[in-house]
Coordinates of N, CA and C in Angstrom, one line a residue:
M1 N 2.5 18.4 25.6 CA 3.6 17.8 24.9 C 3.7 16.3 25.4
P2 N 3.6 15.4 24.5 CA 3.7 14.0 25.0 C 5.2 13.7 25.5
T3 N 5.2 12.9 26.5 CA 6.5 12.6 27.1 C 6.5 11.1 27.4
L4 N 7.6 10.4 27.1 CA 7.8 9.0 27.4 C 8.9 8.8 28.4
V5 N 8.7 8.1 29.5 CA 9.7 7.8 30.5 C 9.9 6.3 30.6
D6 N 11.1 5.8 30.3 CA 11.3 4.4 30.4 C 12.7 4.2 31.1
R7 N 12.6 3.8 32.4 CA 13.7 3.8 33.3 C 14.4 5.1 33.4
E8 N 15.6 5.2 32.9 CA 16.4 6.5 33.0 C 16.2 7.4 31.8
L9 N 15.5 6.9 30.8 CA 15.3 7.6 29.5 C 14.0 8.4 29.5
V10 N 14.2 9.7 29.1 CA 13.0 10.6 29.0 C 13.0 11.1 27.6
L11 N 11.9 10.9 26.8 CA 11.8 11.3 25.4 C 10.6 12.3 25.4
Y12 N 10.7 13.3 24.5 CA 9.6 14.3 24.4 C 9.3 14.7 23.0
E13 N 9.8 13.9 22.0 CA 9.5 14.2 20.6 C 8.8 13.0 20.1
S14 N 7.6 13.2 19.5 CA 6.7 12.1 19.1 C 7.4 11.1 18.1
K15 N 8.1 11.6 17.1 CA 8.7 10.7 16.2 C 9.8 9.8 16.8
V16 N 10.6 10.5 17.7 CA 11.6 9.7 18.4 C 11.0 8.7 19.3
M17 N 9.9 9.0 20.0 CA 9.3 8.1 20.8 C 8.7 6.9 20.0
M18 N 8.2 7.1 18.9 CA 7.6 6.1 18.0 C 8.8 5.1 17.6
E19 N 9.9 5.7 17.2 CA 11.0 4.9 16.7 C 11.6 4.0 17.9
Y20 N 11.7 4.7 19.1 CA 12.2 4.0 20.2 C 11.3 2.8 20.6
L21 N 9.9 3.1 20.7 CA 9.0 2.0 21.0 C 9.0 0.9 20.0
D22 N 9.2 1.2 18.8 CA 9.2 0.2 17.7 C 10.5 -0.7 17.9
E23 N 11.6 -0.1 18.3 CA 12.8 -0.8 18.5 C 12.8 -1.6 19.8
R24 N 12.3 -1.0 20.8 CA 12.3 -1.6 22.2 C 11.4 -2.7 22.3
F25 N 10.2 -2.6 21.7 CA 9.2 -3.6 21.7 C 8.8 -4.0 20.2
P26 N 9.6 -4.8 19.6 CA 9.5 -5.0 18.2 C 8.2 -5.8 17.7
H27 N 7.6 -6.5 18.6 CA 6.4 -7.3 18.2 C 5.2 -6.9 19.0
P28 N 4.1 -6.5 18.3 CA 4.0 -6.3 16.9 C 4.7 -5.0 16.5
P29 N 5.2 -4.9 15.3 CA 5.8 -3.6 14.9 C 4.8 -2.5 14.8
L30 N 5.2 -1.3 15.1 CA 4.4 -0.1 14.9 C 4.3 0.3 13.4
L31 N 5.4 0.1 12.7 CA 5.5 0.4 11.3 C 5.4 -0.9 10.5
P32 N 4.9 -0.8 9.3 CA 4.8 -2.0 8.5 C 6.2 -2.6 8.2
V33 N 6.2 -3.9 7.9 CA 7.5 -4.6 7.7 C 8.1 -4.3 6.3
Y34 N 7.3 -4.1 5.3 CA 7.7 -4.0 4.0 C 8.2 -2.5 3.7
P35 N 9.3 -2.3 3.0 CA 9.9 -1.0 2.8 C 8.9 0.0 2.2
V36 N 8.1 -0.4 1.2 CA 7.2 0.6 0.5 C 6.2 1.0 1.5
A37 N 5.6 0.1 2.2 CA 4.6 0.4 3.2 C 5.2 1.2 4.4
R38 N 6.4 1.0 4.8 CA 7.1 1.8 5.8 C 7.2 3.2 5.3
A39 N 7.7 3.4 4.1 CA 7.9 4.7 3.5 C 6.6 5.4 3.4
E40 N 5.5 4.8 3.0 CA 4.2 5.4 3.0 C 3.7 5.8 4.4
A41 N 4.0 5.0 5.4 CA 3.6 5.4 6.8 C 4.4 6.6 7.2
R42 N 5.7 6.6 6.9 CA 6.6 7.8 7.3 C 6.1 9.0 6.6
L43 N 5.7 8.9 5.3 CA 5.2 10.1 4.6 C 3.9 10.6 5.2
F44 N 3.1 9.7 5.7 CA 1.8 10.0 6.4 C 2.1 10.8 7.7
V45 N 3.1 10.3 8.4 CA 3.5 11.0 9.7 C 4.0 12.4 9.3
Y46 N 4.8 12.5 8.3 CA 5.4 13.8 7.9 C 4.2 14.7 7.5
R47 N 3.2 14.2 6.8 CA 2.1 15.1 6.4 C 1.3 15.6 7.7
I48 N 1.2 14.7 8.6 CA 0.5 15.1 9.9 C 1.3 16.2 10.6
E49 N 2.6 16.0 10.7 CA 3.5 17.0 11.3 C 3.5 18.3 10.5
R50 N 3.6 18.3 9.2 CA 3.7 19.5 8.4 C 2.4 20.2 8.2
D51 N 1.3 19.5 7.9 CA 0.1 20.1 7.6 C -0.9 20.2 8.7
W52 N -1.2 19.1 9.3 CA -2.3 19.1 10.3 C -1.9 19.8 11.6
A53 N -0.7 19.5 12.1 CA -0.2 20.1 13.3 C -0.2 21.7 13.2
A54 N 0.2 22.2 12.1 CA 0.2 23.6 11.9 C -1.3 24.2 11.9
L55 N -2.2 23.5 11.3 CA -3.6 23.9 11.4 C -4.1 23.9 12.8
V56 N -3.8 22.8 13.5 CA -4.3 22.7 14.9 C -3.7 23.9 15.7
D57 N -2.4 24.1 15.5 CA -1.8 25.3 16.2 C -2.5 26.6 15.9
A58 N -2.8 26.8 14.6 CA -3.5 28.0 14.2 C -4.9 28.1 14.9
I59 N -5.6 27.0 15.0 CA -6.9 26.9 15.6 C -6.8 27.3 17.1
Q60 N -5.8 26.7 17.8 CA -5.7 26.9 19.2 C -5.1 28.3 19.6
S61 N -4.3 28.8 18.7 CA -3.6 30.1 19.2 C -4.0 31.3 18.5
S62 N -4.7 31.2 17.4 CA -5.1 32.5 16.7 C -6.2 33.2 17.4
R63 N -6.1 34.5 17.3 CA -7.1 35.4 17.9 C -8.1 35.9 16.8
S64 N -7.8 35.5 15.6 CA -8.6 36.0 14.4 C -9.6 34.9 14.1
D65 N -10.9 35.3 14.1 CA -11.9 34.3 13.8 C -11.8 33.8 12.4
N66 N -11.3 34.7 11.5 CA -11.2 34.3 10.1 C -10.1 33.2 9.9
V67 N -9.0 33.4 10.6 CA -7.9 32.4 10.6 C -8.4 31.1 11.2
V68 N -9.1 31.1 12.3 CA -9.6 29.9 12.9 C -10.6 29.2 12.0
K69 N -11.6 29.9 11.4 CA -12.5 29.3 10.5 C -11.9 28.7 9.3
K70 N -10.9 29.4 8.7 CA -10.2 28.9 7.6 C -9.4 27.6 7.9
S71 N -8.7 27.6 9.1 CA -8.0 26.5 9.5 C -8.8 25.3 9.8
V72 N -10.0 25.5 10.4 CA -10.9 24.4 10.7 C -11.4 23.8 9.4
K73 N -11.8 24.7 8.5 CA -12.3 24.2 7.2 C -11.2 23.4 6.5
E74 N -10.0 23.9 6.4 CA -8.9 23.2 5.7 C -8.6 21.8 6.4
L75 N -8.6 21.8 7.7 CA -8.3 20.6 8.5 C -9.4 19.6 8.2
K76 N -10.6 20.0 8.3 CA -11.8 19.1 8.1 C -11.7 18.5 6.7
E77 N -11.5 19.3 5.7 CA -11.4 18.8 4.3 C -10.3 17.8 4.1
S78 N -9.2 18.1 4.7 CA -8.0 17.2 4.6 C -8.3 15.9 5.3
L79 N -8.9 15.9 6.5 CA -9.2 14.7 7.2 C -10.3 13.9 6.4
V80 N -11.3 14.5 5.9 CA -12.3 13.8 5.1 C -11.6 13.2 3.9
A81 N -10.7 13.9 3.3 CA -10.0 13.3 2.1 C -9.2 12.1 2.4
V82 N -8.7 12.0 3.5 CA -7.9 10.8 3.9 C -8.6 9.7 4.6
A83 N -9.9 10.0 4.9 CA -10.7 9.0 5.7 C -10.7 7.6 5.0
P84 N -10.8 7.5 3.7 CA -10.8 6.2 3.1 C -9.4 5.4 3.4
I85 N -8.3 6.2 3.4 CA -7.1 5.5 3.8 C -7.1 5.0 5.2
F86 N -7.6 5.8 6.1 CA -7.7 5.3 7.5 C -8.6 4.1 7.6
M87 N -9.6 4.0 6.8 CA -10.5 2.8 6.9 C -9.8 1.5 6.5
E88 N -8.8 1.6 5.7 CA -8.0 0.4 5.3 C -7.0 -0.1 6.4
K89 N -6.8 0.8 7.4 CA -5.7 0.5 8.4 C -6.3 -0.1 9.6
P90 N -5.6 -1.0 10.3 CA -6.1 -1.5 11.6 C -6.1 -0.3 12.6
F91 N -7.0 -0.5 13.5 CA -7.2 0.5 14.6 C -8.0 1.7 14.3
F92 N -8.3 1.9 13.0 CA -9.0 3.2 12.6 C -10.4 2.9 12.0
H93 N -10.8 1.7 12.1 CA -12.2 1.4 11.6 C -12.9 0.6 12.7
E94 N -14.2 0.5 12.5 CA -15.1 -0.2 13.4 C -14.9 -1.7 13.2

């Protein structure tokens, strides 16, 4: 579990940490400046939390080979599908 400690503050939830860092150190911003781009970034984070995190949990915790194989396949397909989006973003391409 990621944890952020800043002086007397201890945070342990990823989204809360991201918002805190963006507000505490505003330059450069973690999220885009424009509202549409910010909304798209938030939607992407939501998708990671909702879809990908559940698949990773299934891969790590399942004792069923079928569940693991299905989860790996679904995660791989989903990541391949969004690879072009990552390539357009800074920090995600060569």
